Every structure is written in C-alpha cells, then in structure tokens.
Coordinates of C-alpha atoms and ligand atoms in Angstrom, one line a residue:
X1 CA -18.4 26.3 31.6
X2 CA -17.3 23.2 32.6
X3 CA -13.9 23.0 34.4
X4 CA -10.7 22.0 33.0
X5 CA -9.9 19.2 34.1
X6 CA -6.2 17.9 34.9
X7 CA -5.5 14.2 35.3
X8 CA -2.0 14.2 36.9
X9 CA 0.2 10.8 38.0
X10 CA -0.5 8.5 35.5
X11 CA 1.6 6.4 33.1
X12 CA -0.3 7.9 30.0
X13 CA 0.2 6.6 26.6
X14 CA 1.1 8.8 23.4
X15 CA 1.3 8.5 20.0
X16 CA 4.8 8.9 21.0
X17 CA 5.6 6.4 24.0
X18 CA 4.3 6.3 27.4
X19 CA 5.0 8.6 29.8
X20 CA 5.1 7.8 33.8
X21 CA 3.7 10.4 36.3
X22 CA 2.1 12.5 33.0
X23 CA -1.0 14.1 33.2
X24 CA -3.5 15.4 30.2
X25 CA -5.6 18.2 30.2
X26 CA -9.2 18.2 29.5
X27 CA -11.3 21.2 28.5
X28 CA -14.4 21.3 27.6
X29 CA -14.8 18.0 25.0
X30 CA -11.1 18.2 23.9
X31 CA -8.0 17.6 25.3
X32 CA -5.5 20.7 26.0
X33 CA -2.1 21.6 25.8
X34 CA -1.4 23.6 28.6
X35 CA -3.5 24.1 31.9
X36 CA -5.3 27.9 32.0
X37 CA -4.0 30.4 34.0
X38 CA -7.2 30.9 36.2
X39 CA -6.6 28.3 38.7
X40 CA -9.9 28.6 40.3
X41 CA -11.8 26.9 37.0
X42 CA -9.2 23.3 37.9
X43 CA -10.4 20.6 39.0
X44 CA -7.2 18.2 39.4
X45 CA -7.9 14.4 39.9
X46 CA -4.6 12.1 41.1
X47 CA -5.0 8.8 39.1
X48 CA -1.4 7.3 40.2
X49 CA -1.0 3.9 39.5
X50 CA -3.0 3.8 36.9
X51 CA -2.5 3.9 32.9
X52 CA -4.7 6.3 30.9
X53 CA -5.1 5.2 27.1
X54 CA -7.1 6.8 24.2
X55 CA -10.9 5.3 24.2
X56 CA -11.2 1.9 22.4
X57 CA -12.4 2.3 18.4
X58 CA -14.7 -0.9 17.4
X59 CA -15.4 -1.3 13.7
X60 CA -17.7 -4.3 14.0
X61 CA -20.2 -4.7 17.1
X62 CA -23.6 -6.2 16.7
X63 CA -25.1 -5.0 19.7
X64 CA -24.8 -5.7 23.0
X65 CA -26.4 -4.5 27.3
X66 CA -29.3 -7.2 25.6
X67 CA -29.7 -5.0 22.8
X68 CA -29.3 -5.6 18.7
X69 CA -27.4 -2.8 16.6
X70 CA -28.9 -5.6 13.8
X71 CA -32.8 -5.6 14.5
X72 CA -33.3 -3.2 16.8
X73 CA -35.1 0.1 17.4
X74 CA -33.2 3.1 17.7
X75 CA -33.7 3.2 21.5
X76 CA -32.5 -0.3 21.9
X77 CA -29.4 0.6 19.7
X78 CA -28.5 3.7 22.0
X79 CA -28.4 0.7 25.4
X80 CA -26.1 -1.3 23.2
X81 CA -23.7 2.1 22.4
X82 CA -24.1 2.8 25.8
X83 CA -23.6 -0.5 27.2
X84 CA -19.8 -0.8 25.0
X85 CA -18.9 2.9 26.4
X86 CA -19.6 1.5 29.8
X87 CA -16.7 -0.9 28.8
X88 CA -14.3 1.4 27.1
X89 CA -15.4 1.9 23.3
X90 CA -16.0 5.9 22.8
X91 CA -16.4 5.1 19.2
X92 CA -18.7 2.5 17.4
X93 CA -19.3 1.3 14.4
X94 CA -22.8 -0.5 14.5
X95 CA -22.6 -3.9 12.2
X96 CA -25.9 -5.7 10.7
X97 CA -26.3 -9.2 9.7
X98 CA -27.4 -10.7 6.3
X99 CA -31.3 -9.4 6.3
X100 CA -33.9 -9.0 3.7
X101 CA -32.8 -5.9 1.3
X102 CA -35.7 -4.0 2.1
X103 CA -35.5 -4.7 5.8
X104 CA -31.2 -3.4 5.4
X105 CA -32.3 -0.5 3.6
X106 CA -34.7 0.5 6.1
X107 CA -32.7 -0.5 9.3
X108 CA -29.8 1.7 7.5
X109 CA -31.9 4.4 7.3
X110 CA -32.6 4.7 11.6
X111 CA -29.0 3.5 12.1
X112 CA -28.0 7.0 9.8
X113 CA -29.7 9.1 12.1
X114 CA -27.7 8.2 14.8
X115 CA -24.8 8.4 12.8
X116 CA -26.1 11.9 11.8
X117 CA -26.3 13.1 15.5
X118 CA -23.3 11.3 16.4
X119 CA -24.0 8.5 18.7
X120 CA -22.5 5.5 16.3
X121 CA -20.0 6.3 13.5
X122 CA -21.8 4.8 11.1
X123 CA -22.7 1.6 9.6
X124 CA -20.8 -1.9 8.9
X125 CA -22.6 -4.2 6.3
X126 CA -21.7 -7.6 6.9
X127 CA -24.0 -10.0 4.5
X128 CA -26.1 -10.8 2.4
X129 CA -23.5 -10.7 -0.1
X130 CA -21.3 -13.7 1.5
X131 CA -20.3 -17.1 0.3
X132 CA -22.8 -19.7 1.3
X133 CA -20.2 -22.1 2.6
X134 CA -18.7 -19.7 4.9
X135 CA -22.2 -18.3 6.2
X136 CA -21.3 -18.7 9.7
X137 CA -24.5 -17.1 12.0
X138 CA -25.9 -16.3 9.0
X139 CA -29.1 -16.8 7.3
X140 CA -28.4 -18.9 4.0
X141 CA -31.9 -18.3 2.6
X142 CA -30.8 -14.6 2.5
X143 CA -27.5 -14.2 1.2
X144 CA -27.1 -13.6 -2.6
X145 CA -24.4 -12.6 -5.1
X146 CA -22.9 -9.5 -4.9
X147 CA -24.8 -7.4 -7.2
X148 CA -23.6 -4.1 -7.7
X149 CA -27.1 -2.9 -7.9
X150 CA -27.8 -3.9 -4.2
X151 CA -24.6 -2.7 -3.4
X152 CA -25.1 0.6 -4.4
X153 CA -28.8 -0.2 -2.8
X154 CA -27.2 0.3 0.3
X155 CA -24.7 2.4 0.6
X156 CA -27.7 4.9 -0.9
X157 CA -30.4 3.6 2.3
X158 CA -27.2 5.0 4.5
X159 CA -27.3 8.4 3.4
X160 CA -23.1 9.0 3.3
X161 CA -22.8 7.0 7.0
X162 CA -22.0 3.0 5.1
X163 CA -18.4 2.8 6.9
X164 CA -17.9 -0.9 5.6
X165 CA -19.1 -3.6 3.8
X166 CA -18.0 -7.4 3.7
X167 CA -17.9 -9.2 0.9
X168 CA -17.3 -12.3 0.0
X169 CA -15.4 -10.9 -3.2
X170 CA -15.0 -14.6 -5.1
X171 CA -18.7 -14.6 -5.9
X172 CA -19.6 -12.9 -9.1
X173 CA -20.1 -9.3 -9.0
X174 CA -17.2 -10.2 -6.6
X175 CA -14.9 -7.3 -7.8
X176 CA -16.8 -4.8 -9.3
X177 CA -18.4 -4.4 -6.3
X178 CA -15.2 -3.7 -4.1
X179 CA -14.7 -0.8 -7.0
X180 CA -17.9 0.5 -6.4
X181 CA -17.9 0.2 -2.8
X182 CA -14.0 2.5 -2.9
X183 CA -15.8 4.8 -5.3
X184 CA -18.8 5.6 -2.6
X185 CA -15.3 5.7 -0.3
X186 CA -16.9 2.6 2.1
X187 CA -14.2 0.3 3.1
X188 CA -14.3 -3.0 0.8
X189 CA -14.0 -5.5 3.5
X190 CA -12.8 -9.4 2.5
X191 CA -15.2 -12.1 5.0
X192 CA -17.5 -14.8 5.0
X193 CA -15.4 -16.1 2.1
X194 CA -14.4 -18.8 0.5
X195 CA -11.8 -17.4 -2.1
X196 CA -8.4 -19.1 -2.7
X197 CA -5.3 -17.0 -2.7
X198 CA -5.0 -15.6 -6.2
X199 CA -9.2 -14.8 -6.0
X200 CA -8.4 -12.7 -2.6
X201 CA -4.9 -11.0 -3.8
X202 CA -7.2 -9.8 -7.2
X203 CA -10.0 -8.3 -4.1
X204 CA -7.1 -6.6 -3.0
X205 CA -5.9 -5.3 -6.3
X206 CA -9.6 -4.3 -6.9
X207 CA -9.3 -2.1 -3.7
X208 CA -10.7 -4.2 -0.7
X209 CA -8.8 -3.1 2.4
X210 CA -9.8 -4.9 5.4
X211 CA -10.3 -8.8 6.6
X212 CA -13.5 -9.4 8.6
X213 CA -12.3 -11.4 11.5
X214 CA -9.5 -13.0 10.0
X215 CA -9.0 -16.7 10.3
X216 CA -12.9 -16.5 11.3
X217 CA -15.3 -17.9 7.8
X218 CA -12.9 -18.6 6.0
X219 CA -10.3 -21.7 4.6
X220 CA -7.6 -22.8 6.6
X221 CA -4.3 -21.7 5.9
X222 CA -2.5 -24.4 4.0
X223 CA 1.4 -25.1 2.5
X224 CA -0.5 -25.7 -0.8
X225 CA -3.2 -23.4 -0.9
X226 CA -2.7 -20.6 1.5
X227 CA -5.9 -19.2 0.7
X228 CA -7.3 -15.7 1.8
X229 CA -5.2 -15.7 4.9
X230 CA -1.9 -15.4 3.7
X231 CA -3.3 -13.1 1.1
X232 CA -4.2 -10.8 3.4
X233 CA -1.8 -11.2 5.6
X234 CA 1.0 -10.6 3.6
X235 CA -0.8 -7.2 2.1
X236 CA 0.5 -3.9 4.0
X237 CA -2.7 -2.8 2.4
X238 CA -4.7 -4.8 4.5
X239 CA -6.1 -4.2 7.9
X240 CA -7.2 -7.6 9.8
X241 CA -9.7 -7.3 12.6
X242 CA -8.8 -9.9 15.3
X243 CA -11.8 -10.9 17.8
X244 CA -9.6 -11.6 21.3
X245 CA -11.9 -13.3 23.7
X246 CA -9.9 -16.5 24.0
X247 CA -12.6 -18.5 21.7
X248 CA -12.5 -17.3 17.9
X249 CA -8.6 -17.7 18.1
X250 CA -6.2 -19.9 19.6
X251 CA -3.4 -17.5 21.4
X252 CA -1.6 -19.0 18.4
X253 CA -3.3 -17.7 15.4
X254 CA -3.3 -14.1 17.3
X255 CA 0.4 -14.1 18.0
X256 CA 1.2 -15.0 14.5
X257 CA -1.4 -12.5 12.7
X258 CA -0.2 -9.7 15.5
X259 CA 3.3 -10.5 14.8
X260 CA 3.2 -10.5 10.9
X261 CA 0.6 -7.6 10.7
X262 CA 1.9 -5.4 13.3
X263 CA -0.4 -3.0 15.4
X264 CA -1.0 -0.8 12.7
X265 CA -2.5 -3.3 10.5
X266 CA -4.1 -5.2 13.5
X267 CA -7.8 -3.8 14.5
X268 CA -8.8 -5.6 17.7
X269 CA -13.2 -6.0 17.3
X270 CA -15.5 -7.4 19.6
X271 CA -18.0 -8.9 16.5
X272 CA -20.5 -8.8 19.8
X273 CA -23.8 -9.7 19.8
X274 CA -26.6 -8.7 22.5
X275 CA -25.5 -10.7 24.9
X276 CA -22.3 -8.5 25.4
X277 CA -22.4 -7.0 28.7
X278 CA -25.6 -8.9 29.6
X279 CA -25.3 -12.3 30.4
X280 CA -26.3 -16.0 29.2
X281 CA -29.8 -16.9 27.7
X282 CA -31.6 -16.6 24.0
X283 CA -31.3 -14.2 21.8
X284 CA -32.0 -13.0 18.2
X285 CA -28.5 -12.3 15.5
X286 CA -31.0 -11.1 13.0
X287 CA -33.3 -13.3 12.0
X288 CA -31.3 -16.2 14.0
X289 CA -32.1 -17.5 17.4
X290 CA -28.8 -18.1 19.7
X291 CA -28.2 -19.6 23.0
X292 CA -25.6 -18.0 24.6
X293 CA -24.1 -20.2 28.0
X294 CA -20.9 -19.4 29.9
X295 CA -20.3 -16.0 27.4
X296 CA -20.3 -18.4 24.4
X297 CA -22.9 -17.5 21.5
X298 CA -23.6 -20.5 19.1
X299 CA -27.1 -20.9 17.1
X300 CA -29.3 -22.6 18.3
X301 CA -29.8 -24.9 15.1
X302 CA -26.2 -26.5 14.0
X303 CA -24.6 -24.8 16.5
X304 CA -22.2 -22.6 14.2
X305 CA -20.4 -19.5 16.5
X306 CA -22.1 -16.3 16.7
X307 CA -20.5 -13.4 17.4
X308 CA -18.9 -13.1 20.6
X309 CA -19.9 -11.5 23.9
X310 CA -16.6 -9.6 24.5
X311 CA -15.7 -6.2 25.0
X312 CA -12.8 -4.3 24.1
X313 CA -11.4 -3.3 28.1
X314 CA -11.9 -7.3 28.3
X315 CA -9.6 -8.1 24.6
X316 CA -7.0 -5.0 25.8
X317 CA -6.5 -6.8 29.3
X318 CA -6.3 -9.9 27.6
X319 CA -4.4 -9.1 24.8
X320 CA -1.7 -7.6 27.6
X321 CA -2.2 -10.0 30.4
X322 CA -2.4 -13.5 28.5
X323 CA -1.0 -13.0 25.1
X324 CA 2.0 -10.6 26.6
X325 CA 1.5 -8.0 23.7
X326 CA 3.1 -4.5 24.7
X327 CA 0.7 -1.9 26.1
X328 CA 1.2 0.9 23.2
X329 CA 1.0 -1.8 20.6
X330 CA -2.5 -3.2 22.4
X331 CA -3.6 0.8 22.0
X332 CA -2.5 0.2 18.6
X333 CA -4.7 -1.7 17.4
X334 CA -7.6 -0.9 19.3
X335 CA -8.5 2.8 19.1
X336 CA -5.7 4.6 16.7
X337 CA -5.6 1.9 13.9
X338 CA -9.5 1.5 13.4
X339 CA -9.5 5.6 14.0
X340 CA -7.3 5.6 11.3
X341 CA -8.9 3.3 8.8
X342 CA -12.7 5.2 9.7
X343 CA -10.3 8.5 8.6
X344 CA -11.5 9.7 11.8
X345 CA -8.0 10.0 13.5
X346 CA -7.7 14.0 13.1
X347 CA -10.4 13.8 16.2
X348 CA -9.6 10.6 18.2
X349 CA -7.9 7.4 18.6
X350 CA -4.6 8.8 20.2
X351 CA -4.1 11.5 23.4
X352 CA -3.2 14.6 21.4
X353 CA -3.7 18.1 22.3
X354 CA -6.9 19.3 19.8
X355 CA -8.1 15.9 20.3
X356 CA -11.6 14.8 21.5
X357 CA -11.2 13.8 25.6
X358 CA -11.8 9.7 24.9
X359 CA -10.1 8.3 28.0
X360 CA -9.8 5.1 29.6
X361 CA -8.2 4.8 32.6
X362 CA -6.8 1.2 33.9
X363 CA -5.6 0.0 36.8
X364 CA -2.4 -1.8 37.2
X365 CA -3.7 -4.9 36.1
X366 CA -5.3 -3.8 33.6
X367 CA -9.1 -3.5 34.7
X368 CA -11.0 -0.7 33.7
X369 CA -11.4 2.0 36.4
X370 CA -12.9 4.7 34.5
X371 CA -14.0 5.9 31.3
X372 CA -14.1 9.5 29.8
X373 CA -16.0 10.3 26.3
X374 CA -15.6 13.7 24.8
X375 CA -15.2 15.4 28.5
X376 CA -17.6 13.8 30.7
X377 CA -17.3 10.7 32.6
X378 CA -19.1 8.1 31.5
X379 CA -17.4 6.0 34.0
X380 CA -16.1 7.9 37.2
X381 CA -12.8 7.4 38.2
X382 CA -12.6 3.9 40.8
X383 CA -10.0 5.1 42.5
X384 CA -9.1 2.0 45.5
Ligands
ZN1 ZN1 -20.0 -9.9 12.8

C-alpha cells in the first residue's frame, strides 16, 4: 500500500478558514484525519510557504493541451483532461458546441464512457438550442429551437452522465424544456440568449439554475431593460459562471457579479478551447475554424470570441493577484461551489477528512507548484 502521506507547514484552506503551519493527511485516494500509528508507512513532505487549496472544479471546458472535448476522439479528450489537471482542475466537466444532433448524440455517447470510468464528470451541452443573435462561436446553420424532443434526444445519447445544458430559454420550447431537463436532474443552464428580464426570471421559475458565462452572449445590462443579467443576478437561485482571463470581462463586470453573487453563487470556468495549455495557431471549435494569437481565440470568419485559452491556476492567481478577491472566497468559487452544484461535494471540492486527496499547492504568489488528484501527484511538489 501506498504511504500515508503528511503535508505539514502550509497555510491550508478549509471549509472553515485557513489555517497557517497545518498540514493534511493523505491515505491512499482520500484525505485522513489523523496520521497512523505505524510511523514507518509516512512519508512527510514540508511545503512551508506555500498554500494548499482543494483541486479546481470546471463545469464548462471545451478542450484544451491541442485537444477538443467537442470533436474529438476519446484519446484526444483524455490529453485535454490531462492537460487541465496539469494546471490544477481534478474535476471536469467536458462541454460540446452546437453540432449536428446525430453527430451530439454520438459524441455523447464516447464522452459517457469516460464519464463511466471516471476521467470527466460528465457532459455540458451548450447549443444547438441557442438564440441565433447571441450565437457567439457557434454555427448558425445548426442551432434550432429548443425541442423537447431533442432535448430528451440527448440527455438519452448520455446514458445518466448530461451534467448541463444551455439554453437559450426565450425560444419556444424555451420552458418546457428547462422542466424536462430538472426532471432528467441536468442543470437547466440560461446562455447564448437573448431573453429580456421577465422571459429569464419565468426560466428561473421553470427551474433553470445556472448562467453560462454571464455577461458573455447575451444583452447588456440596461436602467430600462435589465435584461437576463440582473435576472440572474439578483436570483440566490442562480449560479453564474465567470470566465477570468482578463478578456471576456472587464475587472469591472467581475467585481460587481462577485460582489452581488457572492462565492457561493460564483463558479469561476475556463470556457477553453484547444488551444488552452498549447499555444497560438488554427484550430477547430466544432465545426468552426479559429485563429488563436497572443492566447486570444476569435473565428476566423467575423471574428466573434471563442472560448478562451485559460486555466483555472491562471483565473485563481488572477482572480487573487489583480482583482484582490480573498483567497477562501477564490476557493469558493472555483472547486467547492461548482462541486456543489454537480452534487458531487460529499467527495470533493473542499479539504475534509473522508474526502478524495484533490490538492493544489501554490506558492506565495500564487503560481502553481504542485498538483495532487485522488493521492498521486500529478504535479510533484516544486519546492524552490
Ligand atoms: Zn463554451
């Protein structure tokens, strides 16, 4: 058996508050309460000066290490999981694009198996069933109204692993659909919309619970017609995911979200494509072709934004570094909120005793210096 593993001197942060000089116990794939007696089977690592925080939790990645959770084979999907655990996330939830229904169906079907053996935790829908004149990167020739039908299409092609699915709930079908998808118990997920206030308050009503990238494809928010955004917003039903890589928001529009929300309605998501990880050059978002230069991805015809090429050790340092956010709220929203809204927070998104051992450890400013997914290092301590 493996030994237990005690990490001793960091400032560690719980559910609780953050401890300085605590340590957490790792045995086997969980973490422990209290060190063994047989001394023999420790292995104690210092990591002083440094912070240890639950593993990140992304609910909406497209791919990323130059490889598409959206298109690709199951191979390429596992460099892409592996690629965002190299930066932090222990948990993923793998998003497609607006597709052919056929083509979703199928795709769900691989993306299920990994689900099934673990390696993803499941799968985010986001299209075909968006509004048209908020279809960001995605194919208009493909979207269509949300048909409960095709709904139920999918969630069926995912075999008990469709996580989410964004809607844009205005369109009709609109509503019924959000029922069916909290029926099938898939999160109802308001994006790509272009519903006014009282049409996103009655997706609420109907049961949708999250906001796909808020602010992001969708109307402004304005004295007049405050449109989904303050809907949401306002909801404590609501969850917002919040893409922090400096370029889908203005530090602005995060404060104020953060600050209304609060971290345990905020969800900090990468929404990153293949280039996450990777680096600059052409690639496919589904059936779209995108130029990605200097980290930025934008289609290659019109030039619309697509996706991002963050990660989430880059959107915690940021989020603590530039925006000034506190360290537990950061934690917040990246791993124990989005564990909480995937109902997978009995097993991670905090550092519990019974817990699985999904650590990241962080140097003083903040850089990722090691990364630890159910027991094993997936990134070895950098200890300088
Ligand atoms: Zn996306």
């Amino acid at each position: 058996m493996a030994p237990t593993k005690v990490l001793t001197g960091a400032r560690v942060v719980l559910p609780t508050g953050t401890v300085d000089d605590g340590r957490v116990i790792v045995e086997g794939t969980r973490i422990a309460d209290t060190a063994p007696d047989a001394p023999g089977s420790v292995e104690t690592i210092d990591v002083s000066g440094h912070w240890l925080v639950p593993g990140f939790v992304d609910l909406h990645n497209h791919g990323g290490g130059g490889a598409s959770f959206a298109g690709g084979t199951a191979e390429e999907v596992l460099q892409g999981v592996h690629t965002h655990r190299l930066h932090g996330t222990t948990t993923v939830v793998a998003s497609a694009v607006t597709g052919d229904l056929d083509f979703l169906a199928r795709h769900a079907g691989m993306l299920a198996e990994l689900a099934q053996q673990g390696d993803i935790a499941g799968i985010h829908f986001e299209g075909p069933f968006i509004s048209p004149c908020r279809k960001g990167a995605h194919d208009e020739e493909l979207l269509r109204d949300p048909d409960p039908a095709e709904v139920r299409k999918l969630i069926d092609a995912a075999h008990g692993h469709a996580r989410m699915m964004t809607l844009a709930t205005e369109l009709p079908g609109g509503l019924d659909s959000v029922r069916l998808l909290v029926e099938h118990g898939v999160i109802a997920a308001v994006g790509h919309t272009d519903a006014t206030y009282e049409q996103t308050v009655a997706a609420i009503d109907a049961g949708a619970t999250v906001a796909t990238h808020l602010f992001n494809a969708m109307p402004v928010l304005g004295h007049r017609a405050p449109g989904p955004i303050a809907a949401l917003l306002e909801d404590e039903r609501v969850t917002v995911e919040l893409i922090n890589d400096g370029t889908h928001l203005h530090p602005a529009a995060l404060q104020l979200a953060f600050h209304h929300a609060g971290p345990r309605r905020v969800a900090f998501i990468t929404d990153a494509m293949d280039a996450a990880g990777f680096g600059d050059g052409r690639y496919m978002l589904g059936p779209m072709e995108v130029e990605v230069a200097e980290g930025v991805a934008r289609l290659v015809e019109g030039g619309s934004i697509a996706g991002s090429t963050l990660t989430l050790d880059r959107a915690f340092q940021r989020a603590v570094t530039v925006d000034g956010l506190p360290v537990e709220d950061v934690v917040q929203a990246i791993s124990a909120t989005p564990a909480r809204l995937l109902g997978l927070d009995d097993r991670i998104g905090s550092l519990e005793p019974g817990k699985d051992a999904d650590l990241v450890l962080l140097d003083a400013d903040f850089a990722l210096k090691g990364v630890m997914r159910r027991g094993e290092w997936v990134v070895a301590p950098q200890l300088g």
